[in-house]
Amino acid sequence: MNRLNTHFNNLKNKNEKALILYITAGDPNINTTFEIMKALAENGADCIELGIPFSDPMADGPVIQRASTRALKNDVNVDLIFSIVKRFREHFQTPMVLMGYFNTILRYGMEAFVDTFKKAGGDGLIIADLPYEEGEDFENICKTRDVSLIYLISPEMGSERTRNILSVTDGFVYCISHYGTTGGESKTENLDGIIDSIKSMTDLPVAVGFGISTLQQARNAGRIADGIIIGSWLIKELEKTNDKPKVASQFTKTLKQAIS
Amino acid sequence: MRKRGYFGIFGGQFVPELLMPALLELEQAYEKYINDVQFKRELSYLFKNYAGRPTPIYYAKNFTRIAGGARILLKREDLNHTGSHKLNNCLGQALLAKNMGKKRIIAETGAGQHGVATATACALLGLECHVYMGKEDTIRQELNVFRMKMLGTEVIPVESGTQTLKDAINEAMRDWVTTVKTTHYIIGSVVGPHPFPIMVRNFQSIIGQEALQQLPEYGIDIPDYIIACVGGGSNAMGIFHPFVDTKARLIGVEAGGRGANVGDHSSSLGRGEQGVFHGKRSYFLQNEYGQISPAHSIAAGLDYPGVGPEHAYYKETGRAQYVSITDEEAIYAYKKLAREEGIIPALESAHALAYALKLAPTIPESQTILINLSGRGDKDIITTKIN
């Protein structure tokens, strides 16, 4: 049981929904990222998803691409990211998840990456380009170190594939709400039915992400799912301001309220 | 074991979850149609009567003389319709997409040869076509942009990243995750996730299969050396693969660009490291944290920081040897072939020619080098004039 598992259990017992917030690490610099993480945690975020900037983020839309580019201009790297996870963990118990591309992990060394992340106080990993087919080795490495490997699940339903993924995913189920890159327009019909169907197949909490960009969408997704994941919308709001921790605080409060 | 599509430890399917159903569908359709009599008949009709295959093998006597050694034969893919080997794969994939009921095609292109070939196959088969092309490439290969537009294709300049082939692939992938239900992505080389490397190689293998038939005309069954340029590696794989179980020595020529520094070359096999990118495990130019490095080559079609997984496998097993040729050497060979043989080669293919100029004098005249002359060089006139 890591922090993700216990925190989501607590939420379930209290009948609360989870607010999972994504920011890109090092956007615009590593210290600001730390201040934003503090603001998210202090105002009720249930999980912080920290994006590892990648030179070629092919699963991401324009907003996260921009964030990635800004971070890489400042030479942000995995070691720096581990260091802020560690710093954060000295003050907060909010579950921490890293999201990135597989080459980053492979280059670092799969075991070394998970070991270092765990030691820094990390809880889960989401890898944009590691589907079920390729995940077997890495899954085992994560499992033995009690780090949750969180697979994504597409809106295509009823398949054997969904069951297979559900049988190995951990932490929470990351349900993609529509076909597209991150931050795209959300327009999936029958999202309720899709989430219901996933919930009937698993005991894990089901969170919905990709393209939530209005309070109404957040409320709708929060009504049916166990949690919502917001990234591009938050980054867009942060791009507009110089006082990023303040905007991050307000954003978290507003969203947490919207889904409670 | 859940994973599929490997050559040793290379290959695989490292893509966003949203694309997995499409890859599974494609794999099934490919396996069905590749053995379908009607499909095979239609494709071979198009190869023969539309593309103009088989392309000849030509004994380049003058070029052999100035090289000063082994006999040099050219497999004339420059004479294939649209001016390069790229059409072989595009006809195959477009026909497959049509059979799968897909109405919309996307593709990436570097030099524009794959873009033009895709646009051509789509015009022929009545498919809607959109081609992603790095903005820098739209400028240096402007002629091919005009050709694609003439063929009814929308060319989308990509302004992210290095504005070259790798960024065009990123953008095409982003399009595909959004439109995957109606769209087929015609990847132009032996790269990307399974089944693309195998499928593209098989469609391109017509090059080597024809060569096996044609070589007896020159008194040999198997050449001593086969040389081809390698960006992603489709023309090389097309000519290598049918000869894998023979004694022919296979040499892939990567772009050495301006030198050995990061950002100055595209030698993924020679100077890259193992990694995972664009759907496959292979060799890539990257930094210590796994960020993909910018590539460079004067030949836009070689300007890519990765390489097909089967080439990575051939490198590991030693079945093929990989070398590099600089921009300057490629331009020299480009001009030599034009002057000596009246054939203007693509700058990509000129890398293979340049290596032959180095190799030929070191081996006896009794031996034969077969070069895949993968494309023609009209598109490169401006570039070579400037340089």
XYZ file of C-alpha atoms in Angstrom:
647
model
C 0.000 0.000 0.000
C 1.507 3.318 -1.049
C 0.106 6.804 -0.465
C -2.026 6.578 -3.610
C -3.784 3.434 -2.436
C -4.389 4.664 1.114
C -5.454 8.164 0.094
C -7.961 6.912 -2.463
C -9.324 4.463 0.099
C -9.825 7.308 2.545
C -11.627 9.350 -0.094
C -13.885 6.431 -0.871
C -14.765 6.005 2.797
C -15.581 9.690 3.064
C -17.497 9.531 -0.227
C -15.298 12.262 -1.687
C -14.077 12.694 -5.248
C -10.395 12.958 -6.112
C -8.895 16.040 -7.724
C -5.743 15.087 -9.632
C -3.762 18.007 -10.991
C -1.007 17.921 -13.615
C 1.775 20.424 -14.078
C 4.969 20.099 -16.103
C 8.057 19.944 -13.926
C 10.378 22.886 -14.471
C 7.808 25.089 -16.180
C 8.973 27.794 -16.117
C 11.659 26.749 -13.599
C 12.138 24.168 -10.899
C 11.650 26.495 -7.904
C 8.357 27.838 -9.215
C 7.244 24.271 -9.783
C 7.904 23.553 -6.123
C 5.892 26.618 -5.064
C 2.997 25.532 -7.296
C 3.108 22.000 -5.856
C 2.871 23.469 -2.361
C -0.122 25.571 -3.397
C -1.883 22.557 -4.903
C -1.262 20.408 -1.831
C -2.252 23.086 0.685
C -5.561 23.696 -1.074
C -6.783 20.168 -1.297
C -5.357 18.467 -4.372
C -5.627 14.714 -3.850
C -2.784 13.809 -6.148
C -0.119 15.789 -7.969
C 0.923 14.568 -11.368
C 4.273 15.963 -12.375
C 5.067 15.849 -16.078
C 8.632 15.009 -17.100
C 9.419 17.312 -20.013
C 10.349 15.451 -23.210
C 11.817 16.752 -26.451
C 9.109 15.083 -28.541
C 5.859 14.812 -26.575
C 3.827 13.101 -29.296
C 0.818 12.299 -27.085
C 0.489 15.883 -25.891
C -1.460 18.786 -27.284
C -0.119 22.317 -27.785
C -0.431 23.495 -24.146
C 1.712 20.746 -22.611
C 4.089 20.928 -25.590
C 4.685 24.591 -24.763
C 5.201 23.787 -21.089
C 7.679 21.065 -22.017
C 9.626 23.417 -24.272
C 9.829 26.089 -21.550
C 11.090 23.542 -19.035
C 13.707 22.091 -21.372
C 15.053 25.579 -22.110
C 16.037 25.646 -18.440
C 17.737 22.259 -18.678
C 15.307 20.555 -16.343
C 16.164 16.880 -15.975
C 15.072 13.800 -14.062
C 17.588 14.286 -11.236
C 16.239 17.780 -10.576
C 12.698 16.419 -10.652
C 13.544 13.732 -8.095
C 15.048 16.432 -5.898
C 11.814 18.455 -5.789
C 9.747 15.349 -5.176
C 11.990 14.740 -2.164
C 11.737 18.346 -0.987
C 7.964 18.221 -1.350
C 7.756 14.979 0.577
C 9.502 16.542 3.565
C 6.428 18.760 4.047
C 3.428 17.021 2.478
C 1.781 13.606 2.272
C -0.135 14.275 -0.975
C 0.344 11.328 -3.382
C 2.881 12.062 -6.137
C 2.795 10.658 -9.635
C 5.231 11.269 -12.482
C 4.013 11.248 -16.070
C 6.394 10.980 -18.982
C 7.696 9.075 -21.973
C 9.414 5.730 -21.769
C 12.763 6.767 -23.233
C 13.421 8.936 -20.174
C 13.057 5.910 -17.922
C 14.949 3.522 -20.166
C 17.855 5.924 -20.402
C 17.998 6.341 -16.623
C 17.731 2.595 -16.121
C 14.334 1.103 -15.273
C 15.297 -0.194 -11.811
C 17.373 2.850 -10.921
C 14.524 5.139 -11.956
C 11.902 3.439 -9.818
C 14.272 3.032 -6.855
C 15.265 6.689 -6.864
C 11.696 7.854 -7.327
C 10.441 5.664 -4.497
C 13.199 6.832 -2.196
C 12.369 10.461 -3.000
C 8.797 9.808 -1.887
C 7.040 9.030 -5.172
C 3.975 6.826 -5.503
C 2.976 6.245 -9.100
C 4.020 6.436 -12.752
C 2.088 7.115 -15.944
C 3.928 6.492 -19.203
C 2.359 7.924 -22.323
C 3.975 5.517 -24.769
C 4.081 2.277 -22.786
C 0.934 0.324 -23.617
C -0.117 -2.934 -21.975
C 1.728 -4.973 -24.629
C 5.106 -3.513 -23.706
C 4.640 -3.056 -19.978
C 5.347 -6.484 -18.555
C 8.969 -5.996 -17.463
C 8.469 -2.521 -16.092
C 5.274 -3.563 -14.326
C 7.213 -6.140 -12.318
C 9.905 -3.645 -11.414
C 7.247 -1.227 -10.144
C 5.296 -3.899 -8.300
C 8.248 -5.151 -6.269
C 8.963 -1.575 -5.175
C 5.365 -0.674 -4.339
C 5.135 2.015 -7.004
C 1.822 2.088 -8.901
C 2.131 1.764 -12.674
C -0.982 3.491 -13.973
C -2.081 2.475 -17.466
C -4.394 4.548 -19.594
C -7.697 3.173 -20.808
C -9.328 4.400 -23.994
C -13.031 5.099 -24.498
C -13.316 2.051 -26.745
C -15.330 -0.255 -24.536
C -16.341 -3.804 -23.873
C -13.116 -5.289 -25.104
C -10.967 -8.000 -23.717
C -8.244 -5.406 -23.881
C -9.898 -3.260 -21.195
C -10.125 -6.265 -18.878
C -6.483 -7.124 -19.500
C -5.362 -3.611 -18.654
C -7.557 -3.477 -15.569
C -5.982 -6.691 -14.337
C -2.521 -5.112 -14.193
C -3.027 -1.388 -13.616
C -2.569 -0.030 -10.105
C -3.282 3.120 -8.080
C -6.216 4.319 -10.117
C -7.696 3.776 -13.551
C -6.843 6.605 -15.918
C -9.760 6.783 -18.312
C -9.138 8.900 -21.407
C -12.329 10.805 -22.116
C -11.910 11.198 -25.860
C -9.717 10.461 -28.877
C -6.930 12.999 -29.129
C -3.888 14.476 -27.473
C -3.893 15.949 -23.978
C -5.954 19.097 -23.662
C -8.016 18.459 -26.782
C -11.691 19.197 -26.975
C -13.727 16.775 -24.907
C -16.709 15.502 -26.839
C -17.155 11.840 -26.070
C -20.763 10.777 -26.070
C -21.912 8.434 -23.395
C -18.980 9.064 -21.073
C -21.264 8.105 -18.180
C -21.912 4.710 -19.685
C -18.238 4.148 -20.346
C -17.207 4.976 -16.780
C -20.033 2.886 -15.345
C -18.910 -0.033 -17.400
C -15.265 0.323 -16.271
C -16.394 0.614 -12.661
C -18.293 -2.618 -12.997
C -15.049 -4.360 -13.980
C -12.739 -3.078 -11.252
C -12.507 -2.103 -7.590
C -9.878 0.539 -8.346
C -10.937 4.182 -8.347
C -11.683 5.439 -11.857
C -10.439 8.898 -12.815
C -11.249 10.734 -16.040
C -8.802 12.925 -17.908
C -7.862 14.545 -21.250
C -9.673 17.712 -22.208
C -11.550 18.806 -19.077
C -11.524 22.570 -19.511
C -14.692 23.993 -17.925
C -16.296 23.805 -14.495
C -19.333 22.169 -16.046
C -17.220 19.394 -17.576
C -15.433 18.944 -14.267
C -18.747 18.657 -12.415
C -20.130 16.185 -14.957
C -17.049 13.985 -14.883
C -16.836 14.237 -11.090
C -20.445 13.202 -10.682
C -19.927 9.822 -12.251
C -16.193 9.065 -11.859
C -14.186 8.717 -8.653
C -11.833 11.458 -9.681
C -10.914 13.947 -12.363
C -7.536 14.761 -13.897
C -6.802 18.268 -15.122
C -3.586 19.371 -16.829
C -3.766 21.627 -19.871
C -6.490 23.818 -18.382
C -4.418 24.481 -15.262
C -1.261 25.171 -17.277
C -3.177 27.629 -19.454
C -4.312 29.510 -16.341
C -0.756 29.520 -14.980
C 0.601 30.838 -18.274
C -1.518 33.987 -17.870
C -0.114 35.078 -14.519
C 3.072 36.038 -12.747
C 1.754 34.941 -9.365
C 1.510 31.275 -10.228
C 1.195 29.876 -6.664
C -1.755 32.192 -6.016
C -3.573 31.181 -9.210
C -2.797 27.522 -8.480
C -4.349 27.898 -5.004
C -7.534 29.473 -6.328
C -7.804 26.929 -9.127
C -7.488 24.008 -6.715
C -10.085 25.430 -4.302
C -12.569 26.127 -7.086
C -12.208 22.697 -8.660
C -12.289 20.805 -5.395
C -15.501 22.608 -4.545
C -16.983 21.937 -7.980
C -16.661 18.173 -7.556
C -17.660 17.945 -3.904
C 4.647 -12.636 -23.363
C 2.415 -9.796 -24.454
C 4.811 -8.045 -26.819
C 4.953 -8.534 -30.564
C 6.838 -7.342 -33.604
C 10.442 -7.722 -32.504
C 13.722 -8.199 -34.338
C 15.869 -9.480 -31.488
C 15.447 -6.816 -28.824
C 14.434 -4.117 -31.324
C 10.996 -3.039 -32.532
C 7.783 -3.365 -30.540
C 4.787 -1.084 -30.142
C 5.571 1.892 -27.916
C 2.573 4.085 -28.666
C -0.182 5.869 -26.751
C -2.993 3.560 -25.705
C -5.405 5.259 -28.109
C -3.439 3.902 -31.078
C -3.266 0.288 -29.971
C -6.660 -0.754 -31.393
C -5.652 0.743 -34.749
C -2.374 -1.159 -34.771
C -4.154 -4.412 -33.983
C -6.685 -3.742 -36.738
C -3.903 -2.916 -39.191
C -1.956 -6.020 -38.298
C -4.971 -8.222 -38.934
C -5.865 -6.494 -42.195
C -2.289 -6.707 -43.419
C -2.079 -10.423 -42.694
C -5.394 -10.989 -44.436
C -4.737 -8.994 -47.602
C -1.082 -9.809 -48.123
C -2.149 -13.364 -48.898
C -5.290 -12.378 -50.759
C -5.118 -13.280 -54.464
C -7.173 -10.302 -55.602
C -5.097 -7.847 -53.539
C -1.830 -9.287 -54.800
C -3.040 -9.189 -58.397
C -4.132 -5.572 -58.095
C -0.864 -4.480 -56.494
C 1.304 -6.248 -59.024
C -0.761 -4.738 -61.850
C -0.124 -1.270 -60.387
C 3.581 -1.982 -59.928
C 3.912 -3.035 -63.545
C 1.582 -0.785 -65.483
C 1.269 2.269 -63.258
C 4.654 2.575 -61.555
C 6.657 1.150 -64.468
C 8.269 -1.774 -62.652
C 10.485 -3.641 -62.803
C 13.042 -0.871 -62.629
C 16.193 -1.839 -64.535
C 19.646 -2.612 -63.272
C 22.186 -0.522 -65.148
C 25.920 -1.086 -65.407
C 27.445 2.331 -64.697
C 30.546 1.908 -66.815
C 31.826 5.479 -66.592
C 31.225 5.731 -62.874
C 32.989 2.374 -62.452
C 35.959 3.716 -64.379
C 36.388 6.837 -62.264
C 35.929 4.820 -59.073
C 38.720 2.569 -60.297
C 37.973 -0.951 -59.137
C 34.955 -3.194 -58.718
C 32.100 -3.146 -61.203
C 29.248 -0.840 -60.114
C 25.647 -1.675 -60.941
C 22.749 0.652 -60.187
C 19.236 -0.476 -59.298
C 17.285 2.312 -60.925
C 14.566 3.177 -58.401
C 14.891 6.735 -59.694
C 12.947 5.483 -62.710
C 10.020 4.315 -60.586
C 6.933 6.525 -61.019
C 7.223 9.717 -58.884
C 11.004 9.371 -58.960
C 11.840 7.170 -56.012
C 11.299 3.817 -54.327
C 8.751 5.423 -51.990
C 5.812 4.648 -54.275
C 6.209 0.871 -53.735
C 5.186 1.210 -50.113
C 2.537 3.863 -50.738
C 0.703 1.832 -53.362
C 0.721 -1.138 -50.983
C -0.484 0.769 -47.941
C -3.028 2.919 -49.791
C -4.547 -0.169 -51.367
C -4.640 -1.802 -47.945
C -6.258 1.282 -46.377
C -8.880 1.326 -49.093
C -9.674 -2.322 -48.463
C -9.942 -1.534 -44.743
C -12.556 1.101 -45.521
C -10.425 4.066 -44.437
C -11.237 7.235 -46.361
C -8.600 9.566 -45.051
C -4.821 9.209 -45.283
C -2.121 11.057 -43.399
C 1.624 10.866 -43.904
C 4.837 12.549 -42.858
C 7.561 13.514 -45.253
C 11.131 14.723 -45.061
C 12.501 15.208 -48.561
C 8.971 15.173 -49.891
C 9.465 11.963 -51.880
C 7.246 9.967 -49.554
C 4.750 12.822 -49.478
C 4.588 12.923 -53.257
C 4.269 9.136 -53.475
C 1.463 9.147 -50.886
C -0.296 12.011 -52.658
C -0.005 10.063 -55.916
C -1.414 6.825 -54.518
C -4.273 8.757 -52.905
C -5.100 10.597 -56.126
C -5.164 7.267 -57.908
C -7.340 5.498 -55.351
C -9.625 8.407 -54.483
C -8.485 8.893 -50.889
C -8.321 12.191 -49.007
C -4.687 13.005 -48.201
C -2.904 15.264 -45.696
C 0.878 15.378 -45.465
C 2.853 16.755 -42.509
C 6.186 18.286 -43.458
C 8.718 20.183 -41.339
C 8.684 23.855 -42.212
C 12.424 23.819 -42.925
C 11.863 20.943 -45.340
C 8.996 22.728 -47.129
C 11.542 25.428 -47.959
C 14.463 23.267 -49.041
C 12.232 20.831 -50.962
C 9.776 23.341 -52.341
C 9.379 21.559 -55.661
C 7.877 18.540 -53.917
C 5.422 20.781 -52.034
C 4.134 22.022 -55.393
C 3.866 18.465 -56.678
C 1.820 17.329 -53.663
C -0.531 20.278 -53.994
C -0.944 19.570 -57.705
C -1.981 16.036 -56.769
C -4.732 17.352 -54.524
C -3.020 16.843 -51.175
C -3.019 19.273 -48.296
C 0.543 19.976 -47.106
C 0.710 21.002 -43.444
C 3.979 22.749 -42.487
C 5.130 21.719 -39.011
C 6.661 24.516 -36.968
C 7.382 22.669 -33.735
C 10.797 21.412 -32.623
C 13.475 21.250 -35.278
C 10.897 21.651 -38.083
C 12.150 18.544 -39.866
C 11.138 14.901 -40.336
C 10.961 13.905 -36.659
C 8.588 16.772 -35.898
C 6.470 15.887 -38.924
C 6.130 12.368 -37.468
C 5.152 13.793 -34.045
C 2.446 15.888 -35.680
C 1.178 12.996 -37.800
C 0.964 10.850 -34.636
C -1.039 13.583 -32.900
C -3.401 13.715 -35.858
C -3.727 9.936 -35.810
C -4.660 9.636 -32.116
C -7.480 12.073 -32.815
C -8.757 10.615 -36.096
C -7.765 6.976 -35.776
C -11.210 5.577 -36.549
C -11.419 7.029 -40.053
C -7.772 7.519 -40.895
C -4.826 5.395 -41.927
C -1.319 6.691 -41.343
C 1.020 5.723 -44.192
C 4.397 5.717 -42.481
C 7.070 6.191 -45.132
C 9.898 4.102 -43.791
C 10.686 0.910 -41.885
C 10.106 2.803 -38.638
C 7.225 3.312 -36.220
C 5.436 0.638 -34.201
C 4.769 -2.922 -35.354
C 3.440 -3.821 -37.929
C 4.915 -0.881 -39.888
C 8.577 -1.980 -40.017
C 7.654 -5.423 -41.360
C 4.904 -4.198 -43.652
C 6.972 -1.413 -45.225
C 9.952 -3.741 -45.629
C 7.787 -6.320 -47.370
C 6.283 -3.788 -49.783
C 9.800 -2.498 -50.530
C 11.283 -5.972 -50.935
C 10.137 -5.896 -54.550
C 13.424 -4.012 -55.140
C 15.638 -6.884 -54.018
C 13.371 -9.541 -55.501
C 13.636 -7.931 -58.926
C 17.396 -7.625 -58.543
C 17.649 -11.369 -57.894
C 15.900 -11.952 -61.231
C 17.929 -9.364 -63.123
C 21.500 -10.027 -61.966
C 22.070 -13.094 -64.192
C 21.965 -10.636 -67.103
C 25.337 -9.423 -65.766
C 26.699 -12.910 -65.285
C 26.159 -13.169 -61.540
C 23.514 -14.469 -59.164
C 24.584 -12.589 -56.059
C 26.591 -9.350 -55.928
C 29.604 -9.168 -53.642
C 28.376 -5.946 -52.040
C 25.031 -4.195 -51.799
C 25.089 -0.549 -50.778
C 22.127 1.652 -49.870
C 21.623 4.870 -47.945
C 19.891 4.683 -44.563
C 17.724 7.347 -42.983
C 14.815 5.396 -41.567
C 16.080 2.684 -43.878
C 13.289 1.608 -46.239
C 15.178 1.556 -49.527
C 18.049 -0.267 -47.836
C 15.757 -2.833 -46.263
C 13.957 -3.245 -49.609
C 17.127 -4.253 -51.397
C 18.842 -6.009 -48.436
C 16.072 -8.257 -47.255
C 15.846 -10.682 -50.192
C 19.641 -11.101 -49.948
C 19.855 -11.680 -46.201
C 20.471 -15.392 -46.574
C 23.078 -14.991 -49.320
C 26.778 -14.211 -49.137
C 26.291 -10.609 -50.319
C 27.878 -8.096 -47.970
C 25.301 -5.494 -46.978
C 26.390 -1.923 -46.327
C 24.065 0.820 -45.086
C 25.268 4.389 -45.469
C 24.146 6.923 -42.891
C 24.424 10.680 -43.166
C 27.640 11.963 -41.612
C 26.533 15.551 -42.224
C 28.976 18.273 -41.230
C 30.843 16.300 -38.597
C 30.688 14.242 -35.431
C 29.182 16.849 -33.076
C 25.610 16.625 -31.804
C 23.280 18.306 -34.283
C 25.719 17.947 -37.166
C 24.870 14.459 -38.447
C 22.186 11.760 -38.664
C 24.246 8.663 -37.873
C 21.869 6.961 -35.437
C 23.514 3.558 -35.775
C 27.061 4.868 -35.824
C 26.803 7.432 -33.051
C 23.433 6.905 -31.371
C 22.343 4.889 -28.350
C 19.580 2.373 -27.789
C 16.230 3.793 -26.779
C 12.517 3.970 -27.455
C 11.032 6.627 -29.702
C 8.292 6.944 -32.312
C 6.836 3.590 -31.406
C 9.912 1.382 -31.550
C 12.989 0.271 -29.691
C 16.052 1.035 -31.798
C 19.061 3.360 -31.954
C 18.535 7.098 -31.538
C 20.555 10.260 -31.272
C 19.864 11.383 -27.715
C 21.432 13.026 -24.691
C 22.245 11.495 -21.298
C 18.668 12.059 -20.101
C 17.066 10.500 -23.165
C 16.013 13.732 -24.850
C 16.098 13.230 -28.613
C 18.889 15.249 -30.238
C 18.481 17.237 -33.426
C 19.834 15.544 -36.544
C 21.362 17.075 -39.624
C 21.897 16.032 -43.188
C 22.027 17.934 -46.430
C 19.647 15.224 -47.648
C 16.277 15.946 -46.026
C 15.276 12.304 -46.387
C 18.134 11.199 -44.127
C 17.660 13.982 -41.595
C 16.173 11.809 -38.842
C 17.590 10.978 -35.379
C 16.477 7.329 -35.461
C 16.536 4.245 -37.643
C 14.367 1.213 -38.368
C 14.538 -1.575 -35.753
C 15.518 -4.247 -38.259
C 18.627 -2.250 -39.152
C 19.439 -2.042 -35.436
C 19.124 -5.816 -35.371
C 21.373 -6.264 -38.418
C 23.943 -4.017 -36.769
C 23.855 -6.047 -33.545
C 24.100 -9.376 -35.326
C 26.714 -8.080 -37.750
C 24.637 -9.079 -40.782
C 25.020 -5.588 -42.196
C 27.699 -2.983 -41.764
C 26.840 0.678 -41.297
C 29.110 3.512 -42.367
C 28.693 7.233 -42.879
C 29.285 9.773 -45.624
C 29.529 13.530 -45.137
C 27.442 16.207 -46.865
C 30.475 17.192 -48.912
C 31.227 13.650 -50.072
C 27.574 13.160 -51.028
C 27.551 16.320 -53.125
C 30.731 15.230 -54.862
C 29.161 11.877 -55.795
C 25.940 13.613 -56.850
C 27.850 15.728 -59.329
C 30.010 12.852 -60.521
C 27.062 10.636 -61.408
C 25.389 13.513 -63.227
C 28.506 14.295 -65.280
C 29.680 10.758 -65.922
C 26.420 8.919 -66.461
C 23.821 11.619 -67.195
C 21.838 10.541 -64.146
C 21.062 13.110 -61.439
C 20.651 11.108 -58.235
C 18.778 12.144 -55.102
C 21.155 13.514 -52.458
C 20.031 10.635 -50.235
C 21.118 8.059 -52.825
C 24.307 10.047 -53.431
C 25.445 8.899 -49.968
C 25.451 5.303 -51.224
C 27.265 6.360 -54.410
C 29.877 8.243 -52.388
C 30.614 5.183 -50.301
C 30.975 3.094 -53.464
C 33.600 5.573 -54.673
C 35.575 4.788 -51.513
C 35.000 1.062 -51.531
C 35.415 0.186 -55.220
C 39.158 0.947 -55.495
C 39.863 -1.369 -52.538
C 38.338 -4.470 -54.114
C 39.166 -6.393 -57.317
C 37.606 -5.540 -60.669
C 36.159 -9.033 -60.800
C 33.783 -8.177 -57.956
C 30.443 -6.410 -58.198
C 28.835 -3.670 -56.132
C 25.078 -3.225 -56.453
C 23.873 0.208 -55.365
C 20.266 1.068 -54.727
C 19.823 4.330 -56.589
C 16.743 5.062 -54.535
C 15.615 8.309 -56.137
C 16.269 11.009 -58.666
C 17.716 14.362 -57.772
C 15.703 17.050 -59.537
C 14.450 18.113 -56.113
C 18.017 18.789 -54.979
C 19.228 21.067 -57.758
C 18.833 24.241 -55.673
C 20.495 22.738 -52.586
C 23.519 21.549 -54.533
C 23.776 24.859 -56.365
C 23.988 26.733 -53.056
C 26.519 24.312 -51.604
